[in-house]
Amino acid sequence: MLYIGCHLPSSKGYLAMGKHALALGANTFAFFTRNPRGGSAKPIKESDAAAFRALAEENGFGTLVAHAPYTMNLCSADPSIREFARNMLADDMLRMEYTPGQYYNFHPGSHVQQGVEAGIGQIADALNAVLKPEQTTTVLLEGMAGKGSEIGSKFEELRAILDRVALREKMGVCLDTCHLWEAGFDIVNDLDGVLEEFDRIVGLPHLKAMHLNDSKNPMGAHKDRHEKIGQGHIGLDALARVINHPALRHLPFILETPNEDEGYAAEIARLRELYVE
Ligand code: FE
Ligand code: FE
Ligand code: ZN
């Protein structure tokens, strides 16, 4: 079974997202836990979350992959921004419990001249302050393209963060095909080699979800520009190998391609055709 979906608007609540996903042919999805550029979060209605949980169960949804706001930088050089980010993470962990057992993905952060080591320490400190043994959410570090001072474009950096988190069992990794490619990993010609390297440095059991995107740029560009599936430098054949790879094929795949509903539905249908059951 291929678990595939896309980013959905969350403003109308959980049940609306579940129905939206079904209409697109999706059986998982991503959503921003709050405004992606700001900090405000609407209250969650338990009745809405309960209706969604029933719909997801009936329709065999895979694990959801929520996304933290882009503005959440746990390793900002400014302590007040770090604290703001930490509070946002803590609040999101409470919000995620309305849909127990899902994934929550975030960009590790940009260290802005503090250096990678300092940044990694700050990210791990925040996770250690916020994660709770009783939470049911698994928090995923997203592998990044390496734009500016972004942490997480090297497997060693993801590993270093995981190594410093006490509640390691609450953590995982989400890899993004566009980010991998733009970070310099040749997933087109050597997917096996890239996954072997990930396994050696981080460990494949920690890989919990994939973002499936083509890229507007050549390998190693470090720019992070997503493209529609099959219209970029990665290409449809390579992305078909990603969804079918024995180490990946059971994971939820989330499209973050520049599309409206119609384009997402078409990409989901095309990828379902290319998935070998
Ligand atoms: Fe992301
Ligand atoms: Fe992504
Ligand atoms: Zn991206």
PDB file of C-alpha atoms and ligand atoms in Angstrom:
ATOM      1  CA  MET A   1       0.000   0.000   0.000  1.00  0.00           C
ATOM      2  CA  LEU A   2       1.386   3.376  -1.003  1.00  0.00           C
ATOM      3  CA  TYR A   3       0.815   6.057   1.632  1.00  0.00           C
ATOM      4  CA  ILE A   4       0.880   9.327  -0.204  1.00  0.00           C
ATOM      5  CA  GLY A   5      -0.552  12.788   0.227  1.00  0.00           C
ATOM      6  CA  CYS A   6       0.324  16.451   0.099  1.00  0.00           C
ATOM      7  CA  HIS A   7       0.328  19.602   2.181  1.00  0.00           C
ATOM      8  CA  LEU A   8      -3.235  20.667   2.973  1.00  0.00           C
ATOM      9  CA  PRO A   9      -4.591  23.940   4.367  1.00  0.00           C
ATOM     10  CA  SER A  10      -5.525  23.485   8.029  1.00  0.00           C
ATOM     11  CA  SER A  11      -7.769  26.509   8.562  1.00  0.00           C
ATOM     12  CA  LYS A  12     -11.025  24.506   8.373  1.00  0.00           C
ATOM     13  CA  GLY A  13      -9.928  21.873  10.857  1.00  0.00           C
ATOM     14  CA  TYR A  14      -9.120  18.166  10.894  1.00  0.00           C
ATOM     15  CA  LEU A  15     -12.273  16.651   9.414  1.00  0.00           C
ATOM     16  CA  ALA A  16     -12.090  19.059   6.471  1.00  0.00           C
ATOM     17  CA  MET A  17      -8.467  18.038   5.895  1.00  0.00           C
ATOM     18  CA  GLY A  18      -9.383  14.349   5.994  1.00  0.00           C
ATOM     19  CA  LYS A  19     -12.135  14.822   3.407  1.00  0.00           C
ATOM     20  CA  HIS A  20      -9.865  17.011   1.297  1.00  0.00           C
ATOM     21  CA  ALA A  21      -7.212  14.290   1.341  1.00  0.00           C
ATOM     22  CA  LEU A  22      -9.723  11.631   0.256  1.00  0.00           C
ATOM     23  CA  ALA A  23     -10.906  13.852  -2.602  1.00  0.00           C
ATOM     24  CA  LEU A  24      -7.308  14.049  -3.877  1.00  0.00           C
ATOM     25  CA  GLY A  25      -6.762  10.282  -3.653  1.00  0.00           C
ATOM     26  CA  ALA A  26      -4.496  10.732  -0.629  1.00  0.00           C
ATOM     27  CA  ASN A  27      -4.278   8.483   2.437  1.00  0.00           C
ATOM     28  CA  THR A  28      -1.941  10.649   4.502  1.00  0.00           C
ATOM     29  CA  PHE A  29      -1.163  14.374   4.453  1.00  0.00           C
ATOM     30  CA  ALA A  30       0.864  17.187   5.925  1.00  0.00           C
ATOM     31  CA  PHE A  31      -0.443  20.378   7.475  1.00  0.00           C
ATOM     32  CA  PHE A  32       0.977  23.346   9.316  1.00  0.00           C
ATOM     33  CA  THR A  33       0.167  23.204  13.006  1.00  0.00           C
ATOM     34  CA  ARG A  34      -0.282  26.997  12.869  1.00  0.00           C
ATOM     35  CA  ASN A  35       0.336  29.846  10.443  1.00  0.00           C
ATOM     36  CA  PRO A  36       3.634  28.834   8.762  1.00  0.00           C
ATOM     37  CA  ARG A  37       5.041  32.367   8.900  1.00  0.00           C
ATOM     38  CA  GLY A  38       3.589  33.560  12.177  1.00  0.00           C
ATOM     39  CA  GLY A  39       2.987  32.160  15.611  1.00  0.00           C
ATOM     40  CA  SER A  40      -0.754  32.208  16.162  1.00  0.00           C
ATOM     41  CA  ALA A  41      -2.637  28.935  16.562  1.00  0.00           C
ATOM     42  CA  LYS A  42      -6.390  28.421  16.453  1.00  0.00           C
ATOM     43  CA  PRO A  43      -7.877  26.346  19.278  1.00  0.00           C
ATOM     44  CA  ILE A  44      -8.592  22.723  18.322  1.00  0.00           C
ATOM     45  CA  LYS A  45     -12.104  21.329  18.813  1.00  0.00           C
ATOM     46  CA  GLU A  46     -12.082  17.840  20.306  1.00  0.00           C
ATOM     47  CA  SER A  47     -15.263  16.963  18.352  1.00  0.00           C
ATOM     48  CA  ASP A  48     -13.544  17.871  15.072  1.00  0.00           C
ATOM     49  CA  ALA A  49     -10.437  15.869  15.963  1.00  0.00           C
ATOM     50  CA  ALA A  50     -12.611  12.881  16.980  1.00  0.00           C
ATOM     51  CA  ALA A  51     -14.551  13.004  13.690  1.00  0.00           C
ATOM     52  CA  PHE A  52     -11.256  13.067  11.811  1.00  0.00           C
ATOM     53  CA  ARG A  53      -9.844  10.139  13.785  1.00  0.00           C
ATOM     54  CA  ALA A  54     -12.899   8.061  12.851  1.00  0.00           C
ATOM     55  CA  LEU A  55     -12.611   9.029   9.170  1.00  0.00           C
ATOM     56  CA  ALA A  56      -8.888   8.209   9.116  1.00  0.00           C
ATOM     57  CA  GLU A  57      -9.533   4.823  10.731  1.00  0.00           C
ATOM     58  CA  GLU A  58     -12.355   3.945   8.306  1.00  0.00           C
ATOM     59  CA  ASN A  59     -10.265   4.888   5.304  1.00  0.00           C
ATOM     60  CA  GLY A  60      -6.986   3.280   6.374  1.00  0.00           C
ATOM     61  CA  PHE A  61      -4.966   6.470   6.563  1.00  0.00           C
ATOM     62  CA  GLY A  62      -1.251   6.183   7.168  1.00  0.00           C
ATOM     63  CA  THR A  63       0.592   8.290   9.724  1.00  0.00           C
ATOM     64  CA  LEU A  64       0.192  12.046   9.256  1.00  0.00           C
ATOM     65  CA  VAL A  65       3.266  14.240   8.949  1.00  0.00           C
ATOM     66  CA  ALA A  66       2.480  17.613  10.534  1.00  0.00           C
ATOM     67  CA  HIS A  67       4.898  20.455   9.819  1.00  0.00           C
ATOM     68  CA  ALA A  68       6.128  23.080  12.264  1.00  0.00           C
ATOM     69  CA  PRO A  69       6.078  26.721  11.117  1.00  0.00           C
ATOM     70  CA  TYR A  70       9.101  27.791   9.061  1.00  0.00           C
ATOM     71  CA  THR A  71       9.721  30.571  11.544  1.00  0.00           C
ATOM     72  CA  MET A  72      10.413  28.145  14.397  1.00  0.00           C
ATOM     73  CA  ASN A  73      14.190  28.430  14.823  1.00  0.00           C
ATOM     74  CA  LEU A  74      15.354  26.567  17.905  1.00  0.00           C
ATOM     75  CA  CYS A  75      18.956  27.698  17.304  1.00  0.00           C
ATOM     76  CA  SER A  76      18.503  31.381  16.580  1.00  0.00           C
ATOM     77  CA  ALA A  77      21.358  33.581  17.790  1.00  0.00           C
ATOM     78  CA  ASP A  78      18.709  35.714  19.551  1.00  0.00           C
ATOM     79  CA  PRO A  79      17.713  34.149  22.899  1.00  0.00           C
ATOM     80  CA  SER A  80      14.204  35.656  22.766  1.00  0.00           C
ATOM     81  CA  ILE A  81      13.571  34.038  19.355  1.00  0.00           C
ATOM     82  CA  ARG A  82      14.882  30.739  20.723  1.00  0.00           C
ATOM     83  CA  GLU A  83      12.499  30.970  23.639  1.00  0.00           C
ATOM     84  CA  PHE A  84       9.605  31.854  21.337  1.00  0.00           C
ATOM     85  CA  ALA A  85      10.433  28.786  19.230  1.00  0.00           C
ATOM     86  CA  ARG A  86      10.674  26.538  22.274  1.00  0.00           C
ATOM     87  CA  ASN A  87       7.248  27.690  23.520  1.00  0.00           C
ATOM     88  CA  MET A  88       5.798  27.089  20.069  1.00  0.00           C
ATOM     89  CA  LEU A  89       7.231  23.559  20.043  1.00  0.00           C
ATOM     90  CA  ALA A  90       5.783  22.866  23.497  1.00  0.00           C
ATOM     91  CA  ASP A  91       2.355  24.147  22.463  1.00  0.00           C
ATOM     92  CA  ASP A  92       2.471  22.104  19.237  1.00  0.00           C
ATOM     93  CA  MET A  93       3.237  18.951  21.242  1.00  0.00           C
ATOM     94  CA  LEU A  94       0.011  19.526  23.219  1.00  0.00           C
ATOM     95  CA  ARG A  95      -1.947  20.204  20.015  1.00  0.00           C
ATOM     96  CA  MET A  96      -0.610  17.050  18.363  1.00  0.00           C
ATOM     97  CA  GLU A  97      -2.134  14.906  21.118  1.00  0.00           C
ATOM     98  CA  TYR A  98      -5.593  15.583  19.614  1.00  0.00           C
ATOM     99  CA  THR A  99      -4.452  13.158  16.910  1.00  0.00           C
ATOM    100  CA  PRO A 100      -2.356  10.648  18.864  1.00  0.00           C
ATOM    101  CA  GLY A 101       0.538   8.748  17.341  1.00  0.00           C
ATOM    102  CA  GLN A 102       1.358  11.000  14.387  1.00  0.00           C
ATOM    103  CA  TYR A 103       4.603  12.588  13.172  1.00  0.00           C
ATOM    104  CA  TYR A 104       5.635  16.209  13.682  1.00  0.00           C
ATOM    105  CA  ASN A 105       8.347  17.374  11.318  1.00  0.00           C
ATOM    106  CA  PHE A 106      10.492  20.479  11.786  1.00  0.00           C
ATOM    107  CA  HIS A 107      13.460  22.203  10.183  1.00  0.00           C
ATOM    108  CA  PRO A 108      16.324  21.832  12.684  1.00  0.00           C
ATOM    109  CA  GLY A 109      17.124  25.524  12.302  1.00  0.00           C
ATOM    110  CA  SER A 110      19.656  28.084  11.111  1.00  0.00           C
ATOM    111  CA  HIS A 111      22.556  28.806  13.419  1.00  0.00           C
ATOM    112  CA  VAL A 112      23.237  32.287  11.945  1.00  0.00           C
ATOM    113  CA  GLN A 113      26.994  32.662  12.593  1.00  0.00           C
ATOM    114  CA  GLN A 114      26.940  30.788  15.885  1.00  0.00           C
ATOM    115  CA  GLY A 115      28.441  27.736  14.203  1.00  0.00           C
ATOM    116  CA  VAL A 116      27.021  24.266  13.639  1.00  0.00           C
ATOM    117  CA  GLU A 117      28.152  22.886  17.004  1.00  0.00           C
ATOM    118  CA  ALA A 118      26.474  25.640  19.030  1.00  0.00           C
ATOM    119  CA  GLY A 119      23.329  25.307  16.945  1.00  0.00           C
ATOM    120  CA  ILE A 120      23.139  21.558  17.416  1.00  0.00           C
ATOM    121  CA  GLY A 121      23.497  22.018  21.156  1.00  0.00           C
ATOM    122  CA  GLN A 122      20.652  24.556  21.257  1.00  0.00           C
ATOM    123  CA  ILE A 123      18.336  22.346  19.195  1.00  0.00           C
ATOM    124  CA  ALA A 124      18.992  19.359  21.458  1.00  0.00           C
ATOM    125  CA  ASP A 125      18.535  21.498  24.615  1.00  0.00           C
ATOM    126  CA  ALA A 126      15.125  22.643  23.365  1.00  0.00           C
ATOM    127  CA  LEU A 127      14.034  19.076  22.565  1.00  0.00           C
ATOM    128  CA  ASN A 128      15.229  17.890  25.972  1.00  0.00           C
ATOM    129  CA  ALA A 129      13.257  20.666  27.652  1.00  0.00           C
ATOM    130  CA  VAL A 130      10.029  19.996  25.746  1.00  0.00           C
ATOM    131  CA  LEU A 131       9.699  16.266  24.941  1.00  0.00           C
ATOM    132  CA  LYS A 132       7.762  14.216  27.488  1.00  0.00           C
ATOM    133  CA  PRO A 133       7.861  10.450  28.069  1.00  0.00           C
ATOM    134  CA  GLU A 134       4.044  10.294  27.875  1.00  0.00           C
ATOM    135  CA  GLN A 135       3.701  12.018  24.495  1.00  0.00           C
ATOM    136  CA  THR A 136       2.512   9.844  21.584  1.00  0.00           C
ATOM    137  CA  THR A 137       3.955  12.081  18.846  1.00  0.00           C
ATOM    138  CA  THR A 138       7.240  11.262  17.135  1.00  0.00           C
ATOM    139  CA  VAL A 139       9.218  14.406  16.308  1.00  0.00           C
ATOM    140  CA  LEU A 140      11.091  14.311  13.006  1.00  0.00           C
ATOM    141  CA  LEU A 141      14.186  16.286  12.046  1.00  0.00           C
ATOM    142  CA  GLU A 142      13.927  17.244   8.381  1.00  0.00           C
ATOM    143  CA  GLY A 143      17.036  16.846   6.262  1.00  0.00           C
ATOM    144  CA  MET A 144      17.729  20.202   4.605  1.00  0.00           C
ATOM    145  CA  ALA A 145      19.164  21.536   1.334  1.00  0.00           C
ATOM    146  CA  GLY A 146      21.911  23.485   3.120  1.00  0.00           C
ATOM    147  CA  LYS A 147      20.762  26.997   2.268  1.00  0.00           C
ATOM    148  CA  GLY A 148      22.567  29.705   4.279  1.00  0.00           C
ATOM    149  CA  SER A 149      23.405  28.444   7.780  1.00  0.00           C
ATOM    150  CA  GLU A 150      20.758  25.711   7.840  1.00  0.00           C
ATOM    151  CA  ILE A 151      21.609  22.746  10.035  1.00  0.00           C
ATOM    152  CA  GLY A 152      20.638  19.277   8.825  1.00  0.00           C
ATOM    153  CA  SER A 153      21.948  19.048   5.252  1.00  0.00           C
ATOM    154  CA  LYS A 154      24.564  16.510   6.397  1.00  0.00           C
ATOM    155  CA  PHE A 155      23.621  13.156   7.890  1.00  0.00           C
ATOM    156  CA  GLU A 156      26.275  13.677  10.572  1.00  0.00           C
ATOM    157  CA  GLU A 157      24.396  16.762  11.822  1.00  0.00           C
ATOM    158  CA  LEU A 158      21.104  14.857  12.099  1.00  0.00           C
ATOM    159  CA  ARG A 159      22.919  12.122  13.972  1.00  0.00           C
ATOM    160  CA  ALA A 160      24.595  14.606  16.308  1.00  0.00           C
ATOM    161  CA  ILE A 161      21.206  16.071  17.287  1.00  0.00           C
ATOM    162  CA  LEU A 162      19.642  12.638  17.837  1.00  0.00           C
ATOM    163  CA  ASP A 163      22.629  11.603  19.956  1.00  0.00           C
ATOM    164  CA  ARG A 164      22.015  14.461  22.379  1.00  0.00           C
ATOM    165  CA  VAL A 165      18.277  13.938  22.865  1.00  0.00           C
ATOM    166  CA  ALA A 166      17.494  11.930  25.984  1.00  0.00           C
ATOM    167  CA  LEU A 167      14.092  10.674  24.756  1.00  0.00           C
ATOM    168  CA  ARG A 168      15.583   9.280  21.573  1.00  0.00           C
ATOM    169  CA  GLU A 169      12.557   6.981  21.053  1.00  0.00           C
ATOM    170  CA  LYS A 170      10.379  10.082  20.496  1.00  0.00           C
ATOM    171  CA  MET A 171      12.618  11.206  17.613  1.00  0.00           C
ATOM    172  CA  GLY A 172      13.064  10.326  13.955  1.00  0.00           C
ATOM    173  CA  VAL A 173      14.094  11.770  10.598  1.00  0.00           C
ATOM    174  CA  CYS A 174      12.163  12.924   7.526  1.00  0.00           C
ATOM    175  CA  LEU A 175      14.136  13.088   4.283  1.00  0.00           C
ATOM    176  CA  ASP A 176      13.062  15.367   1.428  1.00  0.00           C
ATOM    177  CA  THR A 177      14.091  14.303  -2.095  1.00  0.00           C
ATOM    178  CA  CYS A 178      14.565  17.924  -3.247  1.00  0.00           C
ATOM    179  CA  HIS A 179      16.664  18.722  -0.182  1.00  0.00           C
ATOM    180  CA  LEU A 180      18.793  15.568  -0.537  1.00  0.00           C
ATOM    181  CA  TRP A 181      19.497  16.354  -4.180  1.00  0.00           C
ATOM    182  CA  GLU A 182      20.290  20.007  -3.565  1.00  0.00           C
ATOM    183  CA  ALA A 183      22.442  19.062  -0.563  1.00  0.00           C
ATOM    184  CA  GLY A 184      24.575  17.020  -2.992  1.00  0.00           C
ATOM    185  CA  PHE A 185      23.260  13.465  -2.562  1.00  0.00           C
ATOM    186  CA  ASP A 186      22.935  11.724  -5.920  1.00  0.00           C
ATOM    187  CA  ILE A 187      19.551  10.074  -5.473  1.00  0.00           C
ATOM    188  CA  VAL A 188      19.170   9.922  -9.268  1.00  0.00           C
ATOM    189  CA  ASN A 189      22.165   7.723 -10.070  1.00  0.00           C
ATOM    190  CA  ASP A 190      22.958   6.170  -6.697  1.00  0.00           C
ATOM    191  CA  LEU A 191      19.911   5.946  -4.436  1.00  0.00           C
ATOM    192  CA  ASP A 192      21.256   2.741  -2.881  1.00  0.00           C
ATOM    193  CA  GLY A 193      24.538   4.447  -2.042  1.00  0.00           C
ATOM    194  CA  VAL A 194      22.780   7.426  -0.436  1.00  0.00           C
ATOM    195  CA  LEU A 195      20.578   5.152   1.673  1.00  0.00           C
ATOM    196  CA  GLU A 196      23.576   3.039   2.695  1.00  0.00           C
ATOM    197  CA  GLU A 197      25.333   6.197   3.842  1.00  0.00           C
ATOM    198  CA  PHE A 198      22.226   7.273   5.776  1.00  0.00           C
ATOM    199  CA  ASP A 199      22.026   3.837   7.359  1.00  0.00           C
ATOM    200  CA  ARG A 200      25.668   3.912   8.395  1.00  0.00           C
ATOM    201  CA  ILE A 201      25.546   7.423   9.884  1.00  0.00           C
ATOM    202  CA  VAL A 202      21.980   7.762  11.235  1.00  0.00           C
ATOM    203  CA  GLY A 203      20.384   4.320  10.888  1.00  0.00           C
ATOM    204  CA  LEU A 204      17.471   3.476   8.570  1.00  0.00           C
ATOM    205  CA  PRO A 205      15.157   2.575  11.495  1.00  0.00           C
ATOM    206  CA  HIS A 206      15.128   6.301  12.381  1.00  0.00           C
ATOM    207  CA  LEU A 207      13.793   7.262   8.942  1.00  0.00           C
ATOM    208  CA  LYS A 208      10.027   7.718   9.434  1.00  0.00           C
ATOM    209  CA  ALA A 209       8.756   9.784   6.487  1.00  0.00           C
ATOM    210  CA  MET A 210       9.708  11.225   3.104  1.00  0.00           C
ATOM    211  CA  HIS A 211       8.905  14.513   1.395  1.00  0.00           C
ATOM    212  CA  LEU A 212       8.594  13.773  -2.299  1.00  0.00           C
ATOM    213  CA  ASN A 213       9.546  16.730  -4.497  1.00  0.00           C
ATOM    214  CA  ASP A 214      11.335  17.329  -7.742  1.00  0.00           C
ATOM    215  CA  SER A 215      13.940  20.127  -7.818  1.00  0.00           C
ATOM    216  CA  LYS A 216      14.314  23.223  -9.985  1.00  0.00           C
ATOM    217  CA  ASN A 217      18.092  23.020  -9.547  1.00  0.00           C
ATOM    218  CA  PRO A 218      21.025  20.739 -10.346  1.00  0.00           C
ATOM    219  CA  MET A 219      22.500  18.474  -7.682  1.00  0.00           C
ATOM    220  CA  GLY A 220      24.333  20.359  -4.914  1.00  0.00           C
ATOM    221  CA  ALA A 221      22.709  23.756  -5.619  1.00  0.00           C
ATOM    222  CA  HIS A 222      21.814  24.366  -1.915  1.00  0.00           C
ATOM    223  CA  LYS A 223      18.910  26.602  -2.929  1.00  0.00           C
ATOM    224  CA  ASP A 224      15.818  24.590  -1.922  1.00  0.00           C
ATOM    225  CA  ARG A 225      13.479  25.168  -4.843  1.00  0.00           C
ATOM    226  CA  HIS A 226      10.803  22.491  -5.181  1.00  0.00           C
ATOM    227  CA  GLU A 227       9.436  21.522  -8.617  1.00  0.00           C
ATOM    228  CA  LYS A 228       6.465  19.505  -9.798  1.00  0.00           C
ATOM    229  CA  ILE A 229       7.017  15.736  -9.981  1.00  0.00           C
ATOM    230  CA  GLY A 230       8.779  14.839 -13.228  1.00  0.00           C
ATOM    231  CA  GLN A 231       9.423  18.437 -14.273  1.00  0.00           C
ATOM    232  CA  GLY A 232      12.710  19.055 -12.513  1.00  0.00           C
ATOM    233  CA  HIS A 233      16.296  17.842 -12.343  1.00  0.00           C
ATOM    234  CA  ILE A 234      15.423  14.697 -10.363  1.00  0.00           C
ATOM    235  CA  GLY A 235      12.805  13.383 -12.758  1.00  0.00           C
ATOM    236  CA  LEU A 236       9.953  10.911 -12.649  1.00  0.00           C
ATOM    237  CA  ASP A 237      12.025   7.726 -13.023  1.00  0.00           C
ATOM    238  CA  ALA A 238      14.203   8.539 -10.020  1.00  0.00           C
ATOM    239  CA  LEU A 239      11.173   9.470  -7.894  1.00  0.00           C
ATOM    240  CA  ALA A 240       9.450   6.225  -8.913  1.00  0.00           C
ATOM    241  CA  ARG A 241      12.531   4.361  -7.643  1.00  0.00           C
ATOM    242  CA  VAL A 242      12.270   6.268  -4.356  1.00  0.00           C
ATOM    243  CA  ILE A 243       8.651   5.224  -3.654  1.00  0.00           C
ATOM    244  CA  ASN A 244       9.401   1.619  -4.618  1.00  0.00           C
ATOM    245  CA  HIS A 245      12.710   1.239  -2.787  1.00  0.00           C
ATOM    246  CA  PRO A 246      12.554  -1.648  -0.283  1.00  0.00           C
ATOM    247  CA  ALA A 247      13.905   0.604   2.497  1.00  0.00           C
ATOM    248  CA  LEU A 248      11.370   3.377   1.814  1.00  0.00           C
ATOM    249  CA  ARG A 249       8.205   1.919   0.259  1.00  0.00           C
ATOM    250  CA  HIS A 250       6.323   1.555   3.577  1.00  0.00           C
ATOM    251  CA  LEU A 251       6.892   5.196   4.637  1.00  0.00           C
ATOM    252  CA  PRO A 252       4.394   8.066   4.241  1.00  0.00           C
ATOM    253  CA  PHE A 253       5.294  10.202   1.190  1.00  0.00           C
ATOM    254  CA  ILE A 254       4.283  13.863   1.263  1.00  0.00           C
ATOM    255  CA  LEU A 255       4.238  16.027  -1.862  1.00  0.00           C
ATOM    256  CA  GLU A 256       5.329  19.642  -1.349  1.00  0.00           C
ATOM    257  CA  THR A 257       5.278  20.502  -5.014  1.00  0.00           C
ATOM    258  CA  PRO A 258       4.067  23.854  -6.427  1.00  0.00           C
ATOM    259  CA  ASN A 259       0.514  22.709  -7.207  1.00  0.00           C
ATOM    260  CA  GLU A 260      -3.153  23.422  -6.636  1.00  0.00           C
ATOM    261  CA  ASP A 261      -5.614  20.581  -5.934  1.00  0.00           C
ATOM    262  CA  GLU A 262      -5.833  19.405  -9.526  1.00  0.00           C
ATOM    263  CA  GLY A 263      -2.068  19.115  -9.857  1.00  0.00           C
ATOM    264  CA  TYR A 264      -1.763  17.262  -6.555  1.00  0.00           C
ATOM    265  CA  ALA A 265      -4.508  14.794  -7.507  1.00  0.00           C
ATOM    266  CA  ALA A 266      -2.743  14.124 -10.824  1.00  0.00           C
ATOM    267  CA  GLU A 267       0.636  13.578  -9.153  1.00  0.00           C
ATOM    268  CA  ILE A 268      -0.884  11.242  -6.565  1.00  0.00           C
ATOM    269  CA  ALA A 269      -2.658   9.224  -9.292  1.00  0.00           C
ATOM    270  CA  ARG A 270       0.524   9.017 -11.408  1.00  0.00           C
ATOM    271  CA  LEU A 271       2.644   7.866  -8.477  1.00  0.00           C
ATOM    272  CA  ARG A 272       0.041   5.249  -7.528  1.00  0.00           C
ATOM    273  CA  GLU A 273       0.325   3.852 -11.078  1.00  0.00           C
ATOM    274  CA  LEU A 274       4.102   3.693 -10.708  1.00  0.00           C
ATOM    275  CA  TYR A 275       4.014   1.968  -7.312  1.00  0.00           C
ATOM    276  CA  VAL A 276       4.530  -1.778  -7.615  1.00  0.00           C
ATOM    277  CA  GLU A 277       2.131  -3.453  -5.145  1.00  0.00           C
TER     278      GLU A 277
HETATM  279 FE    FE B   1       9.954  21.314   5.372  1.00  0.00          FE
HETATM  280 FE    FE B   2      10.246  19.248   2.879  1.00  0.00          FE
HETATM  281 ZN    ZN B   3      12.155  22.602   0.856  1.00  0.00          ZN
END
